[in-house]
Amino acid sequence: MDLYLDTAEVSEIREIAAWGVLAGVTTNPSLIARSGRPLEPTIKEICQIVQGPVSAEVVSTTAAEMIAEGRRLAAIDPHVVVKLPTTVDGLKACKALSDEGIRINMTLVFSANQALLCAKAGAWCVSPFLGRIDDISWEGMDLIREIAELFQVQNLSTRILAASIRHPRHVTQAAMLGADIATMPAKVFQQLVKHPLTDLGLKAFLEDWAKANPKV
Ligand code: E4P
């Protein structure tokens, strides 16, 4: 499973890209707005840092406008994956842009049938939103399980991008269920590496070493 950052903050992306395990980035209109920077140079800069798939989302709502906007986004950099909402117009735009060879990330997926439709429309990946399902007291992980099984049984190659991840356990579970990608905020990415027993163990090793090797 590839690990992506879900952010438009270039400083966060630079920091985690330096770890050597970051495969891509997802953004959305809220994240771009929160960054306070214009979309195009931000996406370009993220692509240059990550050198992997970077999702940039349309803000149009009709198929014709989404197609035109999707082409403009794809022209920013070859790493751009155009993100479209899972609506009827989004499906139409997905089919048209996929036929042109543009990679599409279908977002705001909340059911297996939506994922099936997106795959049939040629989507490169679908983004089921785990956390937002958990937020309404349903089980977000059940959706990943269903989509993973459906895609396997139906031999569909569209990737599953587990999105709206809230904590490290989501990452483990999504990986075990066969999600191809998990995208998460920088805070969750940082939490993946942290364990109190690692910190305590390292402290003890270094203290023991220092005792046995006193500085002269
Ligand atoms: C995914 O591509 C979305 O940008 C994101 O994961 C949404 O997460 P949220 O529900 O925390 O806003």
XYZ file of C-alpha atoms and ligand atoms in Angstrom:
228
model
C 0.000 0.000 0.000
C 1.374 3.389 -0.977
C 1.393 6.152 1.630
C 0.235 9.637 0.617
C -0.068 12.923 2.458
C -3.451 14.643 2.427
C -2.373 18.276 2.574
C -1.523 21.340 0.515
C 1.099 22.564 3.023
C 4.381 22.433 1.135
C 6.492 22.500 4.338
C 4.762 19.334 5.625
C 5.276 17.621 2.276
C 8.980 18.544 2.174
C 9.530 17.229 5.685
C 7.880 13.849 5.129
C 9.190 13.415 1.566
C 12.673 13.474 3.142
C 11.844 10.219 4.973
C 11.903 8.407 1.614
C 8.527 6.670 2.010
C 6.112 9.247 0.579
C 4.558 8.045 -2.699
C 2.074 10.837 -3.456
C -0.157 13.660 -2.240
C -3.867 14.369 -2.310
C -5.367 17.835 -2.071
C -8.925 19.114 -2.142
C -10.433 22.607 -2.475
C -10.665 22.995 1.327
C -6.980 22.111 1.789
C -5.862 24.446 -1.014
C -8.003 27.255 0.436
C -6.525 26.602 3.899
C -2.973 26.873 2.508
C -3.741 30.458 1.475
C -1.854 29.979 -1.794
C -3.050 29.863 -5.423
C -3.774 26.389 -6.783
C -1.537 26.162 -9.825
C 1.898 27.061 -8.379
C 1.099 25.070 -5.247
C 0.287 21.922 -7.222
C 3.362 22.456 -9.417
C 5.628 22.777 -6.372
C 4.102 19.688 -4.717
C 4.673 17.675 -7.923
C 8.318 18.756 -8.023
C 8.866 17.652 -4.417
C 6.981 14.349 -4.536
C 7.691 13.125 -8.080
C 4.621 10.887 -7.715
C 0.838 11.166 -8.162
C -0.611 14.462 -6.885
C -4.389 14.813 -6.847
C -5.818 18.226 -7.771
C -9.583 18.618 -7.556
C -11.957 20.450 -9.891
C -14.437 22.975 -8.509
C -16.773 22.874 -11.516
C -20.052 20.997 -11.248
C -21.126 20.312 -14.853
C -19.491 17.619 -16.968
C -18.431 20.034 -19.720
C -16.825 22.417 -17.219
C -15.175 19.563 -15.313
C -13.656 18.263 -18.538
C -12.237 21.679 -19.423
C -10.973 22.253 -15.855
C -9.587 18.709 -15.666
C -7.557 19.295 -18.838
C -6.168 22.525 -17.357
C -5.204 20.771 -14.118
C -3.583 17.854 -15.968
C -1.523 20.337 -17.993
C 0.120 21.702 -14.803
C 2.431 18.682 -14.474
C 2.534 15.052 -15.688
C 2.212 13.904 -12.035
C -1.233 15.476 -11.644
C -4.168 13.126 -11.077
C -7.445 14.969 -11.646
C -9.902 14.598 -8.796
C -13.614 14.614 -9.613
C -16.654 14.306 -7.338
C -18.726 11.124 -7.615
C -21.810 12.634 -9.246
C -23.448 11.906 -12.614
C -21.514 14.802 -14.149
C -18.356 13.578 -12.439
C -18.819 10.130 -14.004
C -19.298 11.653 -17.456
C -16.164 13.742 -17.030
C -14.286 10.715 -15.663
C -15.107 8.703 -18.788
C -14.142 11.535 -21.147
C -10.881 12.457 -19.393
C -9.852 8.815 -18.806
C -10.371 8.158 -22.524
C -7.869 10.984 -23.150
C -5.319 9.233 -20.911
C -5.741 11.578 -17.935
C -5.632 9.761 -14.575
C -8.757 10.329 -12.496
C -9.277 10.080 -8.740
C -13.016 9.829 -8.042
C -13.612 11.399 -4.661
C -16.348 11.497 -2.019
C -17.102 7.787 -2.459
C -19.439 6.482 0.234
C -20.792 3.244 -1.285
C -19.520 0.199 -3.165
C -21.908 0.937 -6.028
C -20.393 4.392 -6.454
C -16.958 2.746 -6.577
C -18.211 0.257 -9.190
C -19.551 3.073 -11.382
C -16.273 4.997 -11.078
C -14.296 1.908 -12.102
C -16.593 1.369 -15.104
C -16.017 5.019 -16.093
C -12.270 4.351 -16.208
C -11.153 5.926 -12.921
C -7.485 5.452 -11.995
C -8.525 5.341 -8.346
C -11.527 5.769 -6.071
C -11.420 7.548 -2.726
C -13.735 6.093 -0.069
C -13.890 8.488 2.911
C -13.449 6.300 6.012
C -13.399 8.961 8.697
C -16.512 10.735 7.521
C -18.411 7.423 7.712
C -17.061 6.795 11.223
C -18.132 10.362 12.067
C -21.772 9.397 11.523
C -21.367 6.247 13.668
C -21.080 3.780 10.795
C -18.069 1.574 10.100
C -15.868 3.219 7.473
C -13.648 0.162 7.208
C -16.604 -1.979 6.035
C -16.697 0.164 2.893
C -13.029 -0.546 2.125
C -13.671 -4.264 2.697
C -16.671 -4.255 0.325
C -14.948 -2.315 -2.439
C -11.794 -4.452 -2.186
C -13.837 -7.652 -2.500
C -15.979 -6.256 -5.313
C -12.958 -5.097 -7.341
C -11.253 -8.457 -6.829
C -14.295 -10.557 -7.793
C -15.002 -8.345 -10.804
C -11.336 -8.142 -11.792
C -11.358 -4.314 -11.810
C -7.949 -2.635 -11.820
C -9.073 0.733 -10.376
C -7.039 1.464 -7.250
C -8.605 1.907 -3.818
C -7.347 5.055 -2.103
C -8.395 5.016 1.554
C -9.142 8.662 2.384
C -10.389 10.705 5.315
C -8.024 8.824 7.591
C -8.134 10.019 11.187
C -5.628 7.838 13.098
C -2.851 5.233 12.658
C -5.193 2.264 13.217
C -7.092 3.287 10.074
C -3.819 2.932 8.137
C -3.130 -0.595 9.437
C -6.674 -1.760 8.796
C -6.846 -0.270 5.299
C -3.541 -1.961 4.423
C -4.735 -5.329 5.746
C -7.946 -5.074 3.720
C -5.954 -4.511 0.530
C -6.297 -0.763 -0.077
C -3.725 0.287 -2.691
C -3.122 3.740 -1.217
C -3.827 5.492 2.088
C -3.803 9.281 2.297
C -3.523 10.981 5.656
C -2.798 14.311 7.354
C 0.833 14.980 8.371
C -0.122 14.446 12.031
C -1.190 10.837 11.342
C 1.901 10.235 9.172
C 4.070 11.339 12.118
C 2.126 9.072 14.470
C 2.940 6.025 12.296
C 6.595 6.095 13.322
C 6.141 6.944 16.993
C 5.998 4.338 19.762
C 6.740 5.036 23.443
C 8.561 1.689 23.805
C 10.858 2.638 20.912
C 11.726 5.906 22.684
C 12.226 4.190 26.068
C 14.245 1.360 24.533
C 16.521 3.734 22.644
C 17.054 5.882 25.753
C 18.083 2.798 27.765
C 20.455 1.561 25.032
C 22.187 4.932 24.811
C 22.440 5.284 28.612
C 23.930 1.768 28.979
C 26.393 2.514 26.189
C 27.409 5.826 27.775
C 27.971 4.135 31.182
C 30.197 1.465 29.631
C 32.054 3.997 27.505
C 32.629 7.062 29.697
C 34.043 10.055 27.911
C 37.614 10.794 29.025
C -9.018 12.821 0.280
O -8.523 12.874 -0.813
C -9.602 13.948 1.014
O -8.869 15.114 0.702
C -9.505 13.771 2.498
O -8.979 12.531 2.861
C -10.719 14.183 3.244
O -10.485 13.980 4.618
P -11.362 14.670 5.763
O -12.619 13.885 5.889
O -10.511 14.547 6.986
O -11.609 16.085 5.325
